[in-house]
Short mmCIF file of N, CA and C in Angstrom, two decimals:
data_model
loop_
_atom_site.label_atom_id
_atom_site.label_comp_id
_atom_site.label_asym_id
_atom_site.label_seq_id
_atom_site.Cartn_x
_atom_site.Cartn_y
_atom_site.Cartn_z
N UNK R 1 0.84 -1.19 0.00
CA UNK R 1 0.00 0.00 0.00
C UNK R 1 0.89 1.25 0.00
N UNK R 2 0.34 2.69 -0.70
CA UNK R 2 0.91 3.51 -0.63
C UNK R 2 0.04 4.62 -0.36
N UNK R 3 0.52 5.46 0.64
CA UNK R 3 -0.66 6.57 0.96
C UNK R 3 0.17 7.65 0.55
N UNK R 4 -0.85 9.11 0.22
CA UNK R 4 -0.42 10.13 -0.13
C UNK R 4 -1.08 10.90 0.34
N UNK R 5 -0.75 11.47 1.71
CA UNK R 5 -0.90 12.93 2.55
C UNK R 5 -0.77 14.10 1.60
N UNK R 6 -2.07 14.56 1.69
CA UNK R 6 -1.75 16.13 1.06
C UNK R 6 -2.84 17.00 1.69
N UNK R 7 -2.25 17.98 1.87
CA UNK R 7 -2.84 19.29 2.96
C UNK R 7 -3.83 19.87 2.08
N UNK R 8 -4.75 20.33 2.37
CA UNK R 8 -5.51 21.46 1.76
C UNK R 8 -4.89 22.61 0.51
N UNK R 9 -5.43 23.23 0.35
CA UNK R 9 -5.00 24.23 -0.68
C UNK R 9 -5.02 25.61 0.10
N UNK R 10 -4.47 26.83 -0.18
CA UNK R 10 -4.78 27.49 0.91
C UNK R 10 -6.04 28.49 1.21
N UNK R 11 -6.11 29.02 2.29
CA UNK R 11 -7.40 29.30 2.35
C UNK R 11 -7.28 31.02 2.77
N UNK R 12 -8.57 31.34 3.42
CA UNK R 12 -9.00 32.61 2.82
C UNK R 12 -8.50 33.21 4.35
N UNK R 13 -7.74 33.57 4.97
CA UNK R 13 -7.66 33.50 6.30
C UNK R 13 -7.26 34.76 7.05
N UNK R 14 -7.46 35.35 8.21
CA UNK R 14 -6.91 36.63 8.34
C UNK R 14 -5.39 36.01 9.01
N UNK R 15 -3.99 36.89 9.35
CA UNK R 15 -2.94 36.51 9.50
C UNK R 15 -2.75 36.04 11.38
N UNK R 16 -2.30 34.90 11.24
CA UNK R 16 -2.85 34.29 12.72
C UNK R 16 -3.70 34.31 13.27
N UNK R 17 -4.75 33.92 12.26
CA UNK R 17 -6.11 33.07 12.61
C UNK R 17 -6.26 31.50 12.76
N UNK R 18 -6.66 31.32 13.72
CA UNK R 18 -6.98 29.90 14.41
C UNK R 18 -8.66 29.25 14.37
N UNK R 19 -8.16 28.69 12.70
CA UNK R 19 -9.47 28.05 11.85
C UNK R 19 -9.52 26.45 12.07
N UNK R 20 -9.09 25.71 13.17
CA UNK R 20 -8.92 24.27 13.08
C UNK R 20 -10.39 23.57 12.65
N UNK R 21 -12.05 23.98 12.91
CA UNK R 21 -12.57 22.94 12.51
C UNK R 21 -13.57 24.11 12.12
N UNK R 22 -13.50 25.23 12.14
CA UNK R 22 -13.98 26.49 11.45
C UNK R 22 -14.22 26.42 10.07
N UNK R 23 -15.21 26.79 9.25
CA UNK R 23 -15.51 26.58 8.08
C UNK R 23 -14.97 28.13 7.65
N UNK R 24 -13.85 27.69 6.85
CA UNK R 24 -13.64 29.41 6.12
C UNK R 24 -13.33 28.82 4.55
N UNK R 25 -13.84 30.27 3.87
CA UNK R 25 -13.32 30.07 2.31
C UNK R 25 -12.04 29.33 2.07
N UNK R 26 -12.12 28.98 0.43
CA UNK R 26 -10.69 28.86 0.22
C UNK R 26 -10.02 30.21 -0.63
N UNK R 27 -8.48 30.44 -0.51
CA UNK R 27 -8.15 31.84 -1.69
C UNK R 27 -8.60 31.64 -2.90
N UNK R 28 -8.05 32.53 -3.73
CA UNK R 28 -8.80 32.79 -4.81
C UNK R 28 -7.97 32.02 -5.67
N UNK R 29 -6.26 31.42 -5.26
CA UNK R 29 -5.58 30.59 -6.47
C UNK R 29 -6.13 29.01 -6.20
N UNK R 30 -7.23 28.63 -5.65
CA UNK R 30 -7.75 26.95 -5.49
C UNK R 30 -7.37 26.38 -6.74
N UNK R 31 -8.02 26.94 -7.79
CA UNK R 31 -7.56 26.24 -9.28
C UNK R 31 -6.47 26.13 -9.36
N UNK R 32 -5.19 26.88 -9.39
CA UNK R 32 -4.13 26.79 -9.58
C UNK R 32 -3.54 25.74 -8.77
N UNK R 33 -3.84 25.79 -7.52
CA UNK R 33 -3.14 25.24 -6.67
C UNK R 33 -3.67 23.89 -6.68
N UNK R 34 -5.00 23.73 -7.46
CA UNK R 34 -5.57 22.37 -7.95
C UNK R 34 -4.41 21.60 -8.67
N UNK R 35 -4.47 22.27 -9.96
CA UNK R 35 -3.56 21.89 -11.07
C UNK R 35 -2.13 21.51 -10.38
N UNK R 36 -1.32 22.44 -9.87
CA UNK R 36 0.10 21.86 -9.17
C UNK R 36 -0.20 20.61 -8.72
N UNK R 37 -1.17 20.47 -7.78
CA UNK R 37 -1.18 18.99 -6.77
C UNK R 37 -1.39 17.91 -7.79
N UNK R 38 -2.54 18.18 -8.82
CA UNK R 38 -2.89 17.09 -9.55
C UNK R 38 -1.28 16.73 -10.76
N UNK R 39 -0.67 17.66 -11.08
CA UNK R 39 0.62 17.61 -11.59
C UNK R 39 1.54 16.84 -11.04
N UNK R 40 2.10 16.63 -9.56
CA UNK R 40 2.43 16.03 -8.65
C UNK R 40 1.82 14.53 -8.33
N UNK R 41 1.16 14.22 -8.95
CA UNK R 41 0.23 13.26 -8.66
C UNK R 41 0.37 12.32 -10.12
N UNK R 42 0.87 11.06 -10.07
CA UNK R 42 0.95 9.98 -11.24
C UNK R 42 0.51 8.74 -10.92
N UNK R 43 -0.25 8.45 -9.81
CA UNK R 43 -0.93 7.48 -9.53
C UNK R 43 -2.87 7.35 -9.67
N UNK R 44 -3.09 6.79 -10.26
CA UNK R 44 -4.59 6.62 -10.02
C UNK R 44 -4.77 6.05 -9.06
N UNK R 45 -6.30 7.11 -7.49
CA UNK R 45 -6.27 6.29 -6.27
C UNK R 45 -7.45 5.27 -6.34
N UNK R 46 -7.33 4.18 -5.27
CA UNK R 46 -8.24 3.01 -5.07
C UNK R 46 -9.21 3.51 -4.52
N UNK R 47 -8.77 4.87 -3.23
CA UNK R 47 -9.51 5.40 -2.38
C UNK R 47 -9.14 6.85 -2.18
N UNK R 48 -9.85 7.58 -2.05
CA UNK R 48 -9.54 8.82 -1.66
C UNK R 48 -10.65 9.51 -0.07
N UNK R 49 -9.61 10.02 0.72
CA UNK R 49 -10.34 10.15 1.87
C UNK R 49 -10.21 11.75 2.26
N UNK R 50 -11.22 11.95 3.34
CA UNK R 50 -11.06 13.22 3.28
C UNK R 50 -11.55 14.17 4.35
N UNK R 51 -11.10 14.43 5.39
CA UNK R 51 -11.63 15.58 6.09
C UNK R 51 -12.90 16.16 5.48
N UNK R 52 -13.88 16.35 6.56
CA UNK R 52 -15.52 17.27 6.44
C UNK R 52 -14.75 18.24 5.90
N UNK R 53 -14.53 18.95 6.75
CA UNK R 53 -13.82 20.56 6.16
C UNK R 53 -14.07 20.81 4.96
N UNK R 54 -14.73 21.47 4.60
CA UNK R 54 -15.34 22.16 3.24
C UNK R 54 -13.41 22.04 2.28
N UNK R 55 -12.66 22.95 2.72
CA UNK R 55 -11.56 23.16 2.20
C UNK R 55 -10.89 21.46 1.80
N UNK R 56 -10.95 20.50 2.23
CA UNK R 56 -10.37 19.67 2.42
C UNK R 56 -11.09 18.60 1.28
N UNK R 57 -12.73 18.72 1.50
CA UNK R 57 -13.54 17.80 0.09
C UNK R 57 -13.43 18.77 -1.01
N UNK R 58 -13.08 20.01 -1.28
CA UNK R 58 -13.22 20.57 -2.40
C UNK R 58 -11.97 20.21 -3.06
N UNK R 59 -11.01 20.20 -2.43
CA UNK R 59 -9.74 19.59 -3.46
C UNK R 59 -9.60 17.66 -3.61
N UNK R 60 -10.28 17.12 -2.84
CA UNK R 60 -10.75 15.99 -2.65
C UNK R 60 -11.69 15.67 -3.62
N UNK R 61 -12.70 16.61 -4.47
CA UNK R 61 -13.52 16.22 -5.34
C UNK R 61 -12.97 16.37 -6.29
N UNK R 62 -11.83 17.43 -6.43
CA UNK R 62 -11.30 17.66 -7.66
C UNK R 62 -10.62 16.68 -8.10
N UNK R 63 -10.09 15.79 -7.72
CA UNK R 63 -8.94 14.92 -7.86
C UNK R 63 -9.21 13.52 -8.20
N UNK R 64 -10.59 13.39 -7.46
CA UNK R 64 -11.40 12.40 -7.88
C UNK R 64 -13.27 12.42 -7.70
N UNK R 65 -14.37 11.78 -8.39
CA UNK R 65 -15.39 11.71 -7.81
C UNK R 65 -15.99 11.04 -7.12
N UNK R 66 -15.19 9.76 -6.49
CA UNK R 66 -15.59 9.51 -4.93
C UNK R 66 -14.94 9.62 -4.09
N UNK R 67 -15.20 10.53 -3.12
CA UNK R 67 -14.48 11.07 -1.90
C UNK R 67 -15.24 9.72 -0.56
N UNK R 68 -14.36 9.89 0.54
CA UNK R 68 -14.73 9.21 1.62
C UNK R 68 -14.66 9.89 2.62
N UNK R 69 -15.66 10.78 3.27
CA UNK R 69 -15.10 11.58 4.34
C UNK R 69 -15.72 11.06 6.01
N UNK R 70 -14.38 11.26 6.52
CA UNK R 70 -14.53 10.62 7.70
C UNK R 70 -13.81 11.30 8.42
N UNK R 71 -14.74 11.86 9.70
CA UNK R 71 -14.28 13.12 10.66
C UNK R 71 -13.49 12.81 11.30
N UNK R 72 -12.54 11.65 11.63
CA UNK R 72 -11.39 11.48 12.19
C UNK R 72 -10.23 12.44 11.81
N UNK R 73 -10.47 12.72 10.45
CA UNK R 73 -9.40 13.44 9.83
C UNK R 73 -9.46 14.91 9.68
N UNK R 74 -10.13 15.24 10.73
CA UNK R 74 -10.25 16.78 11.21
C UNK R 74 -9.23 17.16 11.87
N UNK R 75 -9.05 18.59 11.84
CA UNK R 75 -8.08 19.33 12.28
C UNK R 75 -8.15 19.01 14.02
N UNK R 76 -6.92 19.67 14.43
CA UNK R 76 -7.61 19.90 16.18
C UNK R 76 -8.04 20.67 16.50
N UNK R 77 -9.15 20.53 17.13
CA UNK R 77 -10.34 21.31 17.55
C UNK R 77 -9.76 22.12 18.60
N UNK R 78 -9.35 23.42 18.37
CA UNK R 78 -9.32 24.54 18.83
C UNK R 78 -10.43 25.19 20.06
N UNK R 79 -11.28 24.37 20.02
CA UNK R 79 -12.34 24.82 20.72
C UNK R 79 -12.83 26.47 20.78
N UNK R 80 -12.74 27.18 22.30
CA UNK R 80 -13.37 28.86 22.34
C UNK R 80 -12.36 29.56 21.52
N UNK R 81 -11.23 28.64 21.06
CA UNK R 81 -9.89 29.56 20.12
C UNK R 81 -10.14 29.80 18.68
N UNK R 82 -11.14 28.86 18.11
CA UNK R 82 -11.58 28.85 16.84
C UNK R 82 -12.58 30.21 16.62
N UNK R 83 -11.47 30.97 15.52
CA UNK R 83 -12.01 32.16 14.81
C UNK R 83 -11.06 33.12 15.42
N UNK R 84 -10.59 33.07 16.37
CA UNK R 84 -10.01 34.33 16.96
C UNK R 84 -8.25 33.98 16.65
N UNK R 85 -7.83 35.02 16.87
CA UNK R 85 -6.43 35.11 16.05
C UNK R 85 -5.39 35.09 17.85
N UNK R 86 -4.02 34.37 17.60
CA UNK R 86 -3.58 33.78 18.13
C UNK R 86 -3.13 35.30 19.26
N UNK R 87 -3.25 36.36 19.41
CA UNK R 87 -2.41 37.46 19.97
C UNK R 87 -3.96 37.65 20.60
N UNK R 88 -5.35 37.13 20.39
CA UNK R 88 -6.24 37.39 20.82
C UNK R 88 -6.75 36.81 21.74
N UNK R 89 -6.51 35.40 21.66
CA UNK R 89 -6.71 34.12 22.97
C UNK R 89 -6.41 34.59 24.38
N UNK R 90 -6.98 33.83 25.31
CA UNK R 90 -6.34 34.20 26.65
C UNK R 90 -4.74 33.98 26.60
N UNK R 91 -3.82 34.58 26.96
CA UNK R 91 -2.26 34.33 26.95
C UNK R 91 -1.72 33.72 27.58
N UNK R 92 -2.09 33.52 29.16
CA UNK R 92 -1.78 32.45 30.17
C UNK R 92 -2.37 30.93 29.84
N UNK R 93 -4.08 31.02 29.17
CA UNK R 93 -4.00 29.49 28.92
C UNK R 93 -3.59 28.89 27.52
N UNK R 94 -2.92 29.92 26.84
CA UNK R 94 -2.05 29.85 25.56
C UNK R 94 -1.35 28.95 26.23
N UNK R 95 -0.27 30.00 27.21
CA UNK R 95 1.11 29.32 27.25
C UNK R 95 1.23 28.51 28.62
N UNK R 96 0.40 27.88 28.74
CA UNK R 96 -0.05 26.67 29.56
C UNK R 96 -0.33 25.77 28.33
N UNK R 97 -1.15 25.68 27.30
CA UNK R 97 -1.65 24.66 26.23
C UNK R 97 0.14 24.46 25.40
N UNK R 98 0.71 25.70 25.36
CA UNK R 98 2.20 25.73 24.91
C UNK R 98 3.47 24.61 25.21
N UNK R 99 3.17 24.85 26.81
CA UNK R 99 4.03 23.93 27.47
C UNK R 99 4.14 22.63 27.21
N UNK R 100 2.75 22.56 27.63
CA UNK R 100 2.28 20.99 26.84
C UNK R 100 1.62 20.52 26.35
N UNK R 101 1.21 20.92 25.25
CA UNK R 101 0.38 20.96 23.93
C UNK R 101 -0.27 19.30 23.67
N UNK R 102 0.77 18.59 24.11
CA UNK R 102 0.58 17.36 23.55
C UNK R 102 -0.67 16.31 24.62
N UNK R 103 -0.68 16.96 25.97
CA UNK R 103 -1.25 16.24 26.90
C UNK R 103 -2.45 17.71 27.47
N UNK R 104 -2.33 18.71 27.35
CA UNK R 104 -3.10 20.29 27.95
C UNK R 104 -4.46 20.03 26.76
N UNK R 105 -5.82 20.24 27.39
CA UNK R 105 -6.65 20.25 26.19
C UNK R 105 -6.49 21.88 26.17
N UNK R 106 -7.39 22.40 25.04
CA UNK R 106 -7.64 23.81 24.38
C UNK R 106 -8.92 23.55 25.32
N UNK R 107 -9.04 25.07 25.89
CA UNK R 107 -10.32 25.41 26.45
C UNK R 107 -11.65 25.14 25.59
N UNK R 108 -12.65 24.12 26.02
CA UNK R 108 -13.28 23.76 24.79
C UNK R 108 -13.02 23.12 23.66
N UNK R 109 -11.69 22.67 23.72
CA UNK R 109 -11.34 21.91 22.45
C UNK R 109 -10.53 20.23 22.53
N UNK R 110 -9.56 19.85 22.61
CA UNK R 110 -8.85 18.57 22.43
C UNK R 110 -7.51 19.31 23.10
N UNK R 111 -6.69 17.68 23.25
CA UNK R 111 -5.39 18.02 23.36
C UNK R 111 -4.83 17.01 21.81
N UNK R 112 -3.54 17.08 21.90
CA UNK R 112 -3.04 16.63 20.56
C UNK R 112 -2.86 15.21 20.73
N UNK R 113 -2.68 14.95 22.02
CA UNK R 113 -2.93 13.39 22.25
C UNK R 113 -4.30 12.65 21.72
N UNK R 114 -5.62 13.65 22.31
CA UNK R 114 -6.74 12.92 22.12
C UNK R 114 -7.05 13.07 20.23
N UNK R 115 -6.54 14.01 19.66
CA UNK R 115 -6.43 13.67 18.16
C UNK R 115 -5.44 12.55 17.61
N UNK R 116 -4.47 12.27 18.21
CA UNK R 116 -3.38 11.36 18.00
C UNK R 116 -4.17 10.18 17.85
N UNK R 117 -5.35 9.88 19.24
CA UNK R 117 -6.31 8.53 19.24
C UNK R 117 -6.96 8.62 18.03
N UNK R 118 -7.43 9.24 17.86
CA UNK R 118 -8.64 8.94 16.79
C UNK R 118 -7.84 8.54 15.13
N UNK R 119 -6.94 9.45 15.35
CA UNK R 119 -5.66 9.12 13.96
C UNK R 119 -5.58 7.98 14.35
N UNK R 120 -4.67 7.55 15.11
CA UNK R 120 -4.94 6.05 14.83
C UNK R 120 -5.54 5.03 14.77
N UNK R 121 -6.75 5.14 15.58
CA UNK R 121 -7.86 4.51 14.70
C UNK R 121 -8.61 4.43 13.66
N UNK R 122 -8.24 5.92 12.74
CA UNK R 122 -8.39 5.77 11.30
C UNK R 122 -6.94 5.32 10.72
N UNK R 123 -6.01 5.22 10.77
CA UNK R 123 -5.17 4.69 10.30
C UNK R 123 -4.71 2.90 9.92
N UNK R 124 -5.37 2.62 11.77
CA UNK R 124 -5.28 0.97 11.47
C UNK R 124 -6.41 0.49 10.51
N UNK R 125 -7.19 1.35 10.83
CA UNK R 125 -8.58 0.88 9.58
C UNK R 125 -7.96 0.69 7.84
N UNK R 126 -7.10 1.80 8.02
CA UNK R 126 -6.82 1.98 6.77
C UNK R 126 -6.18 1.36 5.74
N UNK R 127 -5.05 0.82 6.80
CA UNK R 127 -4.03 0.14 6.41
C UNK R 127 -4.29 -1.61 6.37
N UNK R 128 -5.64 -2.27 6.89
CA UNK R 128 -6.19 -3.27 7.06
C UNK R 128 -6.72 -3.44 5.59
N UNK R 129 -7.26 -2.63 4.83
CA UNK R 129 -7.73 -1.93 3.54
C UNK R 129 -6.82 -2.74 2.62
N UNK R 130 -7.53 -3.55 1.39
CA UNK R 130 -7.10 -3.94 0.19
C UNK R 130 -6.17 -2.99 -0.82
N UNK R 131 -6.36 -1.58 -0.37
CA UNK R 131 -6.02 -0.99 -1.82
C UNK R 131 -4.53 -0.92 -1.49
N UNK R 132 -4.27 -0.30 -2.95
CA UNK R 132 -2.78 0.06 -3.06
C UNK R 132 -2.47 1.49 -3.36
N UNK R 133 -3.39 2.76 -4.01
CA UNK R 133 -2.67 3.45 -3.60
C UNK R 133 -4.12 4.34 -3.00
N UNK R 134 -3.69 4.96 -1.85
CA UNK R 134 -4.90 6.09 -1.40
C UNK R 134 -4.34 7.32 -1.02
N UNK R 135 -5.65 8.31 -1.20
CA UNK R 135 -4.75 9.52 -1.26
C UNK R 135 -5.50 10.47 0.31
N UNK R 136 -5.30 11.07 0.79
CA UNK R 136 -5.95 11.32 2.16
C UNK R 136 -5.24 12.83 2.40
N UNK R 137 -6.51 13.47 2.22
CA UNK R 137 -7.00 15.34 1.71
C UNK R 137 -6.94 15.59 3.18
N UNK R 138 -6.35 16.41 3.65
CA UNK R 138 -6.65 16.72 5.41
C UNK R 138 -5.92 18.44 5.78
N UNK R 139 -5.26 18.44 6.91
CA UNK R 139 -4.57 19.37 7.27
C UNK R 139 -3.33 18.77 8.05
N UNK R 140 -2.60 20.08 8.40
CA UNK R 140 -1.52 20.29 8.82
C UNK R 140 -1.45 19.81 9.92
N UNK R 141 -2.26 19.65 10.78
CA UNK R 141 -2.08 18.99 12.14
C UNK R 141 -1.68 17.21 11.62
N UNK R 142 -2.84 17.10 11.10
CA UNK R 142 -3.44 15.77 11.00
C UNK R 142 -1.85 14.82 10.01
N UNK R 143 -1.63 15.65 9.30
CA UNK R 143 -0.33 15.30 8.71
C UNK R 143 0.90 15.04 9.52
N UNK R 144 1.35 16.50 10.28
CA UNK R 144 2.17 15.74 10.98
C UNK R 144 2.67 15.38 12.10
N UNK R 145 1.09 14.49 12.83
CA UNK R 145 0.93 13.83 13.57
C UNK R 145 0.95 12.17 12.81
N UNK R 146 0.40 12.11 11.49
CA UNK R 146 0.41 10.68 10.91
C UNK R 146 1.66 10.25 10.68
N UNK R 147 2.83 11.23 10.23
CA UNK R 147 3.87 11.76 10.04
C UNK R 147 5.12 11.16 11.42
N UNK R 148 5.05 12.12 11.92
CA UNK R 148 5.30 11.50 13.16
C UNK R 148 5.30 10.52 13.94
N UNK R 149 4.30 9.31 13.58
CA UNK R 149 3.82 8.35 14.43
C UNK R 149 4.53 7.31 12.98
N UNK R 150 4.69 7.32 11.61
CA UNK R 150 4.92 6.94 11.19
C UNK R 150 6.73 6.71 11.02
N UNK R 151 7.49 8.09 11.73
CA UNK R 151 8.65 8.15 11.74
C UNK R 151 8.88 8.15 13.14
N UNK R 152 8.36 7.27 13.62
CA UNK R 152 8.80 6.75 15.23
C UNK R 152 9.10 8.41 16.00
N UNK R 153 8.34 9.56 16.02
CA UNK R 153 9.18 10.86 16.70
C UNK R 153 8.03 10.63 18.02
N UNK R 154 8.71 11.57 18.47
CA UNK R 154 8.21 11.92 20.02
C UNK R 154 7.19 12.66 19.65
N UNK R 155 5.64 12.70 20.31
CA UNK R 155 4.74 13.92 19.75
C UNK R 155 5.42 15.29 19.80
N UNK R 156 5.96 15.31 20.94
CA UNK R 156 6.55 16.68 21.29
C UNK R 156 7.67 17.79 19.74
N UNK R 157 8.01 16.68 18.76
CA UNK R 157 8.37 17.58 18.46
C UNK R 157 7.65 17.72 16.65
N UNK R 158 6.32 17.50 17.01
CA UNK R 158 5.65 17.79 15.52
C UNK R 158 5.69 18.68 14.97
N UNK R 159 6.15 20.13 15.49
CA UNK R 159 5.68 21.10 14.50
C UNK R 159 7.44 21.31 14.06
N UNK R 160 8.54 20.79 14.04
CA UNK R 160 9.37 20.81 13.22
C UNK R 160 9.08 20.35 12.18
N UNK R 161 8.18 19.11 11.55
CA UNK R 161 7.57 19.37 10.43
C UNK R 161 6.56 20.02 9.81
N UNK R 162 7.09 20.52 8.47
CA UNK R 162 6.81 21.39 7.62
C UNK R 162 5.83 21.25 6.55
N UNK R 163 4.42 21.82 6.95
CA UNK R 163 3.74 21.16 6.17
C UNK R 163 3.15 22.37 5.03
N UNK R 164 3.15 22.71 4.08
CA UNK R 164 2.70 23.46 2.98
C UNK R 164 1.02 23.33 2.79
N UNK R 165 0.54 24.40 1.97
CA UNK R 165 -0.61 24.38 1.73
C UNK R 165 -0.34 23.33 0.36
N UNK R 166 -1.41 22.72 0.07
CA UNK R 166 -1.49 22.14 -1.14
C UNK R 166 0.23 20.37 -1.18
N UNK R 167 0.84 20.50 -0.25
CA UNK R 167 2.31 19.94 -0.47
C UNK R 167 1.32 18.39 -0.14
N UNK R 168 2.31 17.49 -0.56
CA UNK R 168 2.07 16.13 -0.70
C UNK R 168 2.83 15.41 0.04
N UNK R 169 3.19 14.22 0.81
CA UNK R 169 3.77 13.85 1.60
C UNK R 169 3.56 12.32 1.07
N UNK R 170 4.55 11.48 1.06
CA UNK R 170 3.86 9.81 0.42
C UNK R 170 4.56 8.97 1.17
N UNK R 171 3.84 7.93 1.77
CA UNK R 171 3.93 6.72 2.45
C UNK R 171 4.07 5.72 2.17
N UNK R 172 5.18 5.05 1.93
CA UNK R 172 4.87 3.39 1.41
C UNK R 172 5.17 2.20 2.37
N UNK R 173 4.35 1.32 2.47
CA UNK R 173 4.48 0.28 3.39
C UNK R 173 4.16 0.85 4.66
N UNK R 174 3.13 1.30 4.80
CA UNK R 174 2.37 1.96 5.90
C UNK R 174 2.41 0.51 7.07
N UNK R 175 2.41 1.08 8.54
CA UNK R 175 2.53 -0.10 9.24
C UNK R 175 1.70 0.32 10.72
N UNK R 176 0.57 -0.27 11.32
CA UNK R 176 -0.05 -0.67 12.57
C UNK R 176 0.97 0.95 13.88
N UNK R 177 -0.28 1.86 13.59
CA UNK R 177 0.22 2.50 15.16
C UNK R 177 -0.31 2.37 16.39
N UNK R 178 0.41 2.21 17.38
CA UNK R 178 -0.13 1.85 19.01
C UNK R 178 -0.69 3.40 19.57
#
């Protein structure tokens, strides 16, 4: 099996805005940024999966016309932080969620652990799966946390990877995460 992580396209956003399960536009280059990904792309998929997120099935339909969307593959839920821009949040339970991001939930929202669960329970599903190649439309969290768990890292240090709007990421010989 071979999976192919690819992030959204980018979206319509004000500058350090915190949109994790927030429905916002996409920019105005979607087409373009259609065409690059589908350029990048030389496999026909078995399956294609896909984050609710409006942003996430619209490049998901483009690419193919059956999408599979399954809310596991949602962003992290930001909770009372969703919509408001990061200099706007409370600052103390910022940098309390900061410290330890990985185990601290978001006021109203998840911690990155309790998204980590649900990833991997869409993952073992996935990888149990006949096909050979699938392609899986999501975000930046969700990437590289799959990412991560796939390159044996510590959660703690996910956001050293670099995830692009529209960028592709590919998996082969996907294998069972605990």
């Amino acid at each position: 099996m071979e999976i192919f992580l690819i992030r959204h396209t980018t979206p319509l956003a004000a500058p350090g805005q915190i949109y994790g399960w927030s429905e916002i536009p996409l920019a105005e280059t979607f087409l373009e940024e259609v065409n690059s990904v589908k350029k990048q792309l030389t496999v026909k998929f078995d399956s294609v999966y896909s984050s609710p997120s409006m942003r996430c099935v619209k490049l998901a339909a483009a690419l193919t016309g059956e999408v599979i969307v399954d809310e596991r593959l949602r962003e992290l839920h930001f909770g009372d932080w969703e919509g408001k821009t990061w200099d706007t949040v409370d600052q103390d339970a910022l940098q309390i969620w900061m410290d330890d991001f990985v185990h601290v939930c978001i006021p109203g929202g998840e911690s990155m652990l309790q998204m980590q669960e649900r990833l991997c329970a869409f993952w073992n599903e996935l990888i149990n799966n006949s096909a050979d190649h699938v392609a899986i439309i999501t975000h930046a969290g969700v990437v590289r946390i799959l990412l991560a768990m796939h390159r044996g890292m510590d959660m703690t240090g996910i956001f050293d990877i670099k995830v692009g709007f529209g960028q592709i990421f590919h998996i082969k010989s996907p294998v069972p995460y605990k």
